């Protein structure tokens, strides 16, 4: 039998993102062993019992001595907890080990790594799988979560090619398409296409629940509303962290959105039909094009 | 064979909403004949060729002489075109014919009927099926569109019980649950749960397409974004009409939303963790409760 791509795969934070990559690699024979690290020992027990990891510990330093070249540490904790994991890595992990992460914001991870290490070490490949679910926790782990999804890696000047290649191949094994861009572009693009929609969805549901004084308000909402608000069921702590970590880009895209919405409000108030029709038609066209692009990508993936 | 519930079912405006009710009634043997009325003769031909209607005309008055008690006219044109149909009805339809509509705003239909008739006639039962799709047009007609969906009727003081009962049974035949409330409450509830989300979705997609100067912006959006923006693919003319027809309620709910979003913007700017966590948690809880309610309703419908 050929050697697996990765020897020991260590997942720090055994939730949806980390658990899904762990089970995905394991199921495809791409790693020899999966080791889980979780703050709470209950989570460790649960992860082992669910077969998500082979063994689990409450501290990375408990097993860091075992790790070397060919091993991968995947940091899959909420964005603002990455810094504490990097502290641990600095204290006990060899510089031959490949390190990567899955945080939704890359600028804050880069700043955290610079604060801990001075410069981001060559072994640390910053990354972000664009996949998720409104479900969370170790029981939501899904080995096929990353199939046909994109993973963005944001290599820095001194990122080692060897570690970058291993992380790229790791994601490809679980069915993802790997792309590479700058930290700044990543944070701007995600701020607009993911973080902004989440803020909006949370705010809309909160407006209906808190500000509109009609106890029947949700009773008459239908399937369209359910789809529209699905992302408002996402994990509050995770999204709190993202708001803080990508503050600048999120505020910028919120301001553009609030401006656009205010112009639309004024168009409605003044019954400016041509303005309303032009915005709605332009948006429909852009959204239809986007759906077509997703459909083509999916079809191309199936043909491979 | 027992007599069908409705003799002649006349659908004015053969799009998704009208075509779906026509084929739904026909397939369930609930009407003897379906007659379609469309402004364009091409639509008439297409509707007959697709089997959505038995025959079709470009003017209601062409066949109004045939209609009497036991026949139903369903007005399924864009909201702001209802007034023109009511003009035609006044000129050529007998007061024994049951009339109802499917417009998303009820206040504007009431005002239009009052402008045409002085008072809304007892034969006219205002209604709104809470169902739809981002698809539109006669080819999108779906006989099961209304299964497990709600229909809100908004009877007025002088609405006839006989006509109200026929419209109620008509909707029940195609699987809908019929509820009744005031015109004002309907427009407030729908303004918040349907019209506001549509404005937001259109505005978000337009912001990304027009205001953010990054040609890659849609390339990295994923499935969550597709779900969130599905309603931005809705028909622009239909939604333009709704914005004008329900202007007051929509502006009110937009103001509440913009206030809520601005508070959230300030919470992000000042890194007010406890505020962000409280909004996100409250929204998640309300949205999870809403989903549970929909699931229970769906399960109850299956048991019937």
XYZ file of N, CA and C in Angstrom, chain A residues 96-300:
615
model
N 9.434 21.869 11.394
C 9.255 20.992 10.225
C 7.786 20.623 10.008
N 6.970 20.856 11.027
C 5.546 20.494 10.941
C 4.807 21.521 10.064
N 3.930 21.058 9.187
C 3.123 21.965 8.365
C 1.945 22.466 9.188
N 1.741 23.779 9.162
C 0.636 24.365 9.922
C -0.261 25.129 8.962
N -1.560 24.973 9.110
C -2.503 25.758 8.320
C -3.733 26.027 9.166
N -4.627 26.874 8.647
C -5.818 27.189 9.442
C -7.028 27.326 8.517
N -8.205 27.510 9.132
C -9.426 27.618 8.351
C -10.236 28.854 8.712
N -9.587 29.831 9.344
C -10.335 31.005 9.813
C -10.867 31.822 8.639
N -12.038 32.425 8.839
C -12.726 33.158 7.774
C -12.096 34.499 7.459
N -11.198 34.968 8.318
C -10.529 36.242 8.084
C -9.024 35.964 8.100
N -8.313 36.467 7.124
C -6.886 36.153 7.046
C -6.000 37.277 7.592
N -6.455 38.519 7.500
C -5.653 39.629 8.010
C -5.422 39.499 9.509
N -6.441 39.112 10.245
C -6.303 39.013 11.705
C -5.402 37.842 12.084
N -5.410 36.780 11.291
C -4.530 35.642 11.568
C -3.076 36.040 11.278
N -2.889 36.772 10.172
C -1.533 37.246 9.857
C -1.009 38.144 10.987
N -1.843 39.071 11.453
C -1.419 39.968 12.541
C -1.124 39.184 13.827
N -1.970 38.184 14.118
C -1.761 37.368 15.319
C -0.443 36.609 15.219
N -0.159 36.054 14.042
C 1.089 35.285 13.852
C 2.304 36.207 13.965
N 2.176 37.425 13.420
C 3.286 38.377 13.519
C 3.521 38.785 14.973
N 2.435 38.918 15.737
C 2.555 39.279 17.143
C 3.257 38.175 17.932
N 2.979 36.925 17.595
C 3.563 35.799 18.325
C 4.984 35.497 17.850
N 5.176 35.455 16.503
C 6.459 34.973 15.959
C 7.397 36.087 15.472
N 6.886 37.328 15.388
C 7.695 38.374 14.746
C 7.368 38.441 13.267
N 7.731 37.378 12.520
C 7.216 37.224 11.152
C 6.452 35.901 11.086
N 5.502 35.816 10.159
C 4.750 34.570 9.999
C 5.740 33.499 9.539
N 5.865 32.383 10.269
C 6.882 31.384 9.909
C 6.579 30.697 8.565
N 7.610 30.284 7.825
C 7.441 29.654 6.504
C 6.563 28.411 6.535
N 6.476 27.749 7.687
C 5.706 26.512 7.801
C 4.193 26.770 7.891
N 3.788 28.048 8.118
C 2.380 28.353 8.377
C 1.716 28.884 7.087
N 0.828 28.089 6.521
C 0.128 28.427 5.285
C -1.291 28.882 5.640
N -1.554 30.168 5.498
C -2.890 30.682 5.848
C -3.906 30.246 4.794
N -5.081 29.775 5.252
C -6.079 29.298 4.295
C -7.498 29.463 4.806
N -8.433 29.309 3.882
C -9.849 29.445 4.241
C -10.725 28.634 3.304
N -11.314 27.540 3.810
C -12.266 26.791 2.998
C -13.601 27.545 2.947
N -14.076 27.849 1.733
C -15.359 28.552 1.614
C -16.462 27.509 1.614
N -16.739 27.025 2.806
C -17.776 26.015 2.969
C -18.240 26.153 4.392
N -19.415 25.715 4.657
C -19.899 25.809 6.015
C -21.339 25.362 6.026
N -21.985 25.690 7.102
C -23.345 25.238 7.291
C -23.860 26.028 8.465
N -25.177 26.151 8.587
C -25.684 26.807 9.781
C -25.589 25.861 10.980
N -25.242 24.590 10.721
C -25.015 23.652 11.824
C -23.608 23.846 12.351
N -23.386 23.439 13.598
C -22.037 23.550 14.126
C -21.794 22.424 15.117
N -20.533 22.274 15.530
C -20.186 21.262 16.518
C -19.697 19.976 15.876
N -19.105 19.135 16.728
C -18.442 17.914 16.253
C -19.431 16.951 15.586
N -20.681 16.923 16.045
C -21.654 15.985 15.468
C -22.086 16.402 14.066
N -21.763 17.639 13.667
C -22.120 18.100 12.321
C -21.033 17.744 11.300
N -19.925 17.139 11.746
C -18.813 16.812 10.839
C -19.300 15.974 9.661
N -18.846 16.347 8.462
C -19.320 15.713 7.233
C -18.123 15.526 6.291
N -17.723 14.262 6.039
C -16.511 14.010 5.245
C -16.593 14.576 3.825
N -17.792 14.882 3.337
C -17.924 15.402 1.968
C -18.215 16.895 1.921
N -18.047 17.571 3.071
C -18.378 18.999 3.136
C -17.645 19.819 2.078
N -16.409 19.431 1.755
C -15.581 20.293 0.892
C -15.648 19.926 -0.597
N -16.371 18.875 -0.933
C -16.524 18.467 -2.346
C -17.070 19.630 -3.164
N -16.384 19.954 -4.263
C -16.826 21.040 -5.166
C -16.833 22.414 -4.513
N -16.181 22.565 -3.376
C -16.081 23.875 -2.767
C -14.696 24.454 -3.042
N -14.577 25.754 -2.812
C -13.297 26.398 -3.049
C -12.575 26.643 -1.744
N -11.266 26.518 -1.804
C -10.431 26.859 -0.654
C -9.481 27.948 -1.131
N -9.428 29.039 -0.384
C -8.511 30.114 -0.741
C -7.293 30.051 0.173
N -6.104 29.935 -0.410
C -4.870 30.039 0.362
C -4.288 31.427 0.114
N -3.732 32.018 1.167
C -3.171 33.369 1.025
C -1.704 33.349 1.436
N -0.836 32.787 0.567
C 0.586 32.663 0.910
C 1.240 34.035 1.048
N 2.226 34.112 1.941
C 2.982 35.348 2.127
C 4.351 35.184 1.451
N 5.138 36.243 1.447
C 6.415 36.204 0.722
C 7.316 35.057 1.159
N 7.346 34.808 2.466
C 8.284 33.783 2.960
C 7.626 32.427 3.217
N 6.392 32.225 2.735
C 5.756 30.911 2.918
C 6.532 29.860 2.124
N 6.827 28.733 2.751
C 7.623 27.686 2.099
C 6.794 26.950 1.050
N 7.390 26.742 -0.133
C 6.713 26.036 -1.227
C 6.335 24.620 -0.813
N 7.216 23.990 -0.072
C 6.968 22.602 0.351
C 5.700 22.506 1.216
N 5.598 23.386 2.193
C 4.410 23.355 3.064
C 3.170 23.781 2.291
N 3.319 24.791 1.419
C 2.191 25.258 0.599
C 1.656 24.115 -0.267
N 2.571 23.352 -0.875
C 2.145 22.248 -1.746
C 1.407 21.162 -0.963
N 1.888 20.864 0.236
C 1.227 19.817 1.027
C -0.203 20.245 1.396
N -0.354 21.522 1.783
C -1.692 22.009 2.150
C -2.611 21.994 0.920
N -2.063 22.400 -0.240
C -2.847 22.368 -1.481
C -3.336 20.957 -1.775
N -2.427 19.990 -1.702
C -2.816 18.606 -2.018
C -3.809 18.071 -0.991
N -3.633 18.459 0.269
C -4.564 18.022 1.316
C -6.001 18.431 0.976
N -6.184 19.675 0.554
C -7.541 20.137 0.234
C -8.066 19.480 -1.040
N -7.162 19.266 -2.002
C -7.609 18.623 -3.246
C -8.107 17.197 -2.980
N -7.459 16.509 -2.044
C -7.869 15.133 -1.721
C -9.333 15.074 -1.279
N -9.784 16.075 -0.528
C -11.181 16.038 -0.060
C -12.135 16.710 -1.052
N -11.656 16.967 -2.281
C -12.566 17.389 -3.354
C -12.660 18.886 -3.574
N -11.810 19.665 -2.889
C -11.907 21.119 -3.025
C -11.043 21.626 -4.179
N -11.416 22.793 -4.702
C -10.579 23.485 -5.679
C -9.787 24.550 -4.927
N -8.467 24.543 -5.088
C -7.630 25.459 -4.314
C -7.230 26.667 -5.155
N -7.449 27.855 -4.608
C -7.095 29.106 -5.274
C -6.192 29.888 -4.352
N -5.496 30.828 -4.921
C -4.563 31.596 -4.109
C -4.731 33.083 -4.412
N -4.737 33.906 -3.374
C -4.828 35.368 -3.559
C -4.192 36.053 -2.354
N -4.142 37.371 -2.402
C -3.532 38.086 -1.281
C -4.481 38.119 -0.083
N -3.899 38.304 1.089
C -4.681 38.425 2.328
C -5.714 39.549 2.193
N -5.289 40.694 1.660
C -6.190 41.850 1.580
C -7.368 41.571 0.645
N -7.060 40.964 -0.513
C -8.162 40.694 -1.442
C -9.131 39.674 -0.849
N -8.576 38.642 -0.217
C -9.445 37.656 0.437
C -10.421 38.328 1.401
N -9.886 39.185 2.255
C -10.735 39.774 3.300
C -11.781 40.725 2.716
N -11.427 41.399 1.623
C -12.390 42.283 0.978
C -13.512 41.469 0.315
N -13.108 40.438 -0.439
C -14.093 39.614 -1.156
C -15.024 38.908 -0.172
N -14.455 38.314 0.870
C -15.298 37.599 1.842
C -16.140 38.555 2.660
N -15.586 39.737 2.958
C -16.362 40.756 3.677
C -17.653 41.055 2.936
N -17.555 41.163 1.615
C -18.728 41.523 0.811
C -19.657 40.356 0.544
N -19.110 39.173 0.242
C -19.978 38.068 -0.212
C -20.425 37.146 0.912
N -19.778 37.222 2.064
C -20.158 36.318 3.146
C -20.453 37.069 4.444
N -19.521 37.938 4.867
C -19.714 38.588 6.167
C -20.884 39.583 6.117
N -20.941 40.384 5.050
C -22.059 41.328 4.918
C -23.418 40.622 4.897
N -23.613 39.577 4.057
C -24.900 38.862 4.115
C -25.255 38.336 5.510
N -24.256 37.876 6.266
C -24.561 37.395 7.620
C -25.039 38.536 8.519
N -24.354 39.680 8.475
C -24.804 40.824 9.283
C -26.248 41.169 8.918
N -26.526 41.215 7.625
C -27.859 41.589 7.160
C -28.911 40.587 7.641
N -28.607 39.308 7.508
C -29.586 38.280 7.908
C -29.865 38.347 9.411
N -28.798 38.477 10.215
C -28.990 38.601 11.661
C -29.847 39.835 11.965
N -29.533 40.937 11.304
C -30.226 42.194 11.593
C -31.695 42.135 11.158
N -31.966 41.502 10.029
C -33.359 41.389 9.572
C -34.191 40.570 10.559
N -33.680 39.421 10.956
C -34.445 38.573 11.884
C -34.631 39.301 13.215
N -33.587 39.974 13.657
C -33.684 40.721 14.924
C -34.699 41.861 14.804
N -34.732 42.530 13.666
C -35.716 43.594 13.450
C -37.132 43.035 13.575
N -37.370 41.906 12.951
C -38.706 41.312 12.989
C -39.056 40.830 14.397
N -38.070 40.254 15.078
C -38.339 39.682 16.400
C -38.449 40.753 17.478
N -37.670 41.835 17.344
C -37.577 42.801 18.428
C -38.333 44.097 18.149
N -38.189 44.603 16.921
C -38.596 45.977 16.666
C -40.028 46.083 16.135
N -40.485 45.056 15.426
C -41.848 45.113 14.895
C -42.775 44.472 15.924
N -43.709 45.263 16.401
C -44.527 44.792 17.522
C -45.759 44.054 17.016
N -45.552 42.943 16.349
C -46.678 42.123 15.886
C -46.362 40.666 16.209
N -47.117 40.085 17.158
C -46.786 38.727 17.589
C -46.969 37.685 16.473
N -47.694 38.080 15.406
C -47.945 37.128 14.316
C -46.892 37.187 13.219
N -45.895 38.040 13.424
C -45.041 38.396 12.294
C -44.409 37.177 11.621
N -43.952 36.195 12.395
C -43.311 35.031 11.770
C -44.332 33.997 11.279
N -45.567 34.079 11.803
C -46.552 33.037 11.478
C -46.858 32.980 9.992
N -46.756 34.137 9.327
C -47.163 34.181 7.928
C -45.987 34.231 6.975
N -44.791 34.076 7.502
C -43.619 34.012 6.631
C -43.562 32.628 5.985
N -42.985 32.571 4.810
C -43.007 31.306 4.068
C -41.599 30.839 3.715
N -41.519 29.947 2.751
C -40.247 29.311 2.388
C -39.175 30.287 1.932
N -39.575 31.335 1.223
C -38.606 32.332 0.750
C -37.888 32.967 1.935
N -38.658 33.249 2.980
C -38.089 33.843 4.189
C -37.148 32.852 4.884
N -37.533 31.565 4.850
C -36.668 30.551 5.478
C -35.307 30.498 4.784
N -35.303 30.472 3.437
C -34.035 30.464 2.699
C -33.240 31.730 2.971
N -33.957 32.857 2.955
C -33.290 34.145 3.078
C -32.605 34.296 4.432
N -33.191 33.670 5.447
C -32.661 33.870 6.800
C -31.866 32.675 7.317
N -31.624 31.671 6.451
C -30.923 30.467 6.916
C -29.628 30.834 7.643
N -28.844 31.760 7.086
C -27.544 32.075 7.680
C -27.660 32.781 9.032
N -28.870 33.250 9.396
C -29.044 33.841 10.726
C -29.092 32.759 11.806
N -29.103 31.490 11.408
C -29.024 30.403 12.388
C -27.577 29.983 12.634
N -26.627 30.715 12.094
C -25.207 30.368 12.266
C -24.746 30.657 13.694
N -23.606 30.086 14.031
C -23.062 30.182 15.392
C -22.707 31.633 15.775
N -23.365 32.176 16.820
C -23.136 33.577 17.200
C -21.689 33.900 17.593
N -21.009 32.998 18.304
C -19.632 33.288 18.742
C -18.688 33.364 17.545
N -18.859 32.409 16.625
C -18.021 32.406 15.427
C -18.188 33.719 14.667
N -19.442 34.170 14.541
C -19.692 35.377 13.749
C -19.323 36.653 14.493
N -19.421 36.623 15.809
C -18.900 37.737 16.594
C -17.407 37.912 16.312
N -16.680 36.806 16.317
C -15.235 36.864 16.081
C -14.926 37.426 14.693
N -15.686 36.960 13.710
C -15.436 37.418 12.335
C -15.676 38.927 12.225
N -16.731 39.425 12.884
C -17.034 40.858 12.845
C -15.870 41.678 13.408
N -15.278 41.173 14.472
C -14.163 41.901 15.064
C -12.901 41.758 14.216
N -12.688 40.540 13.688
C -11.443 40.281 12.961
C -11.402 40.993 11.607
N -12.543 41.138 10.943
C -12.552 41.755 9.607
C -13.307 43.083 9.626
N -13.222 43.751 10.757
C -13.954 44.990 11.003
C -13.874 45.997 9.851
N -12.675 46.309 9.396
C -12.515 47.367 8.388
C -13.255 47.028 7.090
N -13.034 45.824 6.573
C -13.679 45.448 5.304
C -15.191 45.348 5.472
N -15.632 44.853 6.628
C -17.079 44.705 6.852
C -17.736 46.077 6.947
N -17.130 47.004 7.679
C -17.711 48.347 7.780
C -17.779 49.011 6.405
N -16.730 48.824 5.600
C -16.748 49.388 4.246
C -17.909 48.846 3.421
N -18.095 47.529 3.440
C -19.162 46.976 2.597
C -20.536 47.284 3.207
N -20.626 47.383 4.548
C -21.900 47.798 5.159
C -22.274 49.210 4.717
N -21.265 50.093 4.666
C -21.546 51.479 4.264
C -22.038 51.549 2.827
N -21.410 50.771 1.935
C -21.873 50.740 0.544
C -23.308 50.214 0.478
N -23.587 49.169 1.264
C -24.934 48.587 1.252
C -25.966 49.555 1.830
N -25.650 50.182 2.955
C -26.608 51.106 3.573
C -26.877 52.288 2.628
N -25.853 52.760 1.918
C -26.048 53.813 0.905
C -26.994 53.342 -0.197
N -26.723 52.151 -0.706
C -27.547 51.618 -1.796
C -28.995 51.467 -1.332
N -29.168 50.913 -0.109
C -30.516 50.692 0.418
C -31.232 52.023 0.661
N -30.486 53.031 1.096
C -31.102 54.335 1.345
C -31.555 54.988 0.034
N -30.767 54.788 -1.038
C -31.195 55.304 -2.346
C -32.474 54.598 -2.792
N -32.522 53.280 -2.538
C -33.714 52.513 -2.894
C -34.908 52.986 -2.062
N -34.672 53.274 -0.783
C -35.736 53.776 0.087
C -36.297 55.071 -0.476
N -35.399 55.936 -0.911
C -35.829 57.198 -1.474
C -36.588 56.974 -2.788
N -36.147 56.035 -3.604
C -36.859 55.694 -4.847
C -38.271 55.204 -4.568
N -38.428 54.406 -3.494
C -39.760 53.908 -3.126
C -40.617 55.074 -2.632
N -40.017 55.904 -1.779
C -40.763 57.037 -1.220
C -41.283 57.961 -2.326
N -40.433 58.239 -3.305
C -40.816 59.164 -4.371
C -41.428 58.465 -5.584
N -41.722 57.179 -5.432
C -42.344 56.389 -6.509
C -41.605 56.576 -7.825
N -40.269 56.488 -7.740
C -39.419 56.642 -8.913
C -39.329 55.290 -9.644
N -40.318 55.050 -10.497
C -40.443 53.747 -11.151
C -39.206 53.363 -11.947
N -38.632 54.316 -12.691
C -37.523 53.920 -13.560
C -36.308 53.539 -12.709
N -36.113 54.226 -11.583
C -35.000 53.853 -10.702
C -35.207 52.456 -10.113
N -36.413 52.211 -9.589
C -36.696 50.901 -8.982
C -36.517 49.786 -10.008
N -37.081 49.992 -11.196
C -36.970 48.952 -12.228
C -35.519 48.724 -12.629
N -34.716 49.808 -12.688
C -33.325 49.617 -13.112
C -32.535 48.846 -12.057
N -32.752 49.152 -10.769
C -32.033 48.409 -9.717
C -32.473 46.939 -9.698
N -33.791 46.706 -9.721
C -34.283 45.327 -9.635
C -33.804 44.504 -10.848
N -33.825 45.116 -12.035
C -33.435 44.379 -13.243
C -31.934 44.081 -13.235
N -31.139 45.092 -12.847
C -29.697 44.925 -12.752
C -29.354 43.816 -11.748
N -30.033 43.821 -10.603
C -29.761 42.818 -9.563
C -30.173 41.430 -10.050
N -31.334 41.345 -10.683
C -31.780 40.042 -11.182
C -30.772 39.493 -12.185
N -30.299 40.351 -13.079
C -29.340 39.917 -14.108
C -28.048 39.411 -13.457
N -27.528 40.180 -12.493
C -26.276 39.789 -11.828
C -26.457 38.485 -11.071
N -27.607 38.334 -10.420
C -27.847 37.130 -9.623
C -28.069 35.913 -10.530
N -28.762 36.096 -11.652
C -28.955 34.992 -12.600
C -27.621 34.544 -13.187
N -26.754 35.510 -13.506
C -25.409 35.189 -14.026
C -24.604 34.396 -13.003
N -24.703 34.820 -11.737
C -23.979 34.137 -10.661
C -24.448 32.680 -10.542
N -25.762 32.462 -10.591
C -26.302 31.100 -10.476
C -25.835 30.233 -11.638
N -25.814 30.829 -12.835
C -25.355 30.118 -14.028
C -23.901 29.694 -13.854
N -23.081 30.607 -13.302
C -21.668 30.315 -13.081
C -21.504 29.147 -12.104
N -22.299 29.165 -11.010
C -22.233 28.062 -10.034
C -22.640 26.748 -10.686
N -23.679 26.796 -11.518
C -24.180 25.582 -12.173
C -23.122 25.018 -13.119
N -22.457 25.913 -13.884
C -21.406 25.469 -14.816
C -20.248 24.844 -14.056
N -19.882 25.479 -12.929
C -18.770 24.972 -12.137
C -19.094 23.572 -11.611
N -20.329 23.418 -11.159
C -20.767 22.134 -10.622
C -20.748 21.069 -11.713
N -21.223 21.433 -12.914
C -21.254 20.492 -14.041
C -19.833 20.098 -14.429
N -18.923 21.081 -14.456
C -17.522 20.806 -14.810
C -16.899 19.861 -13.793
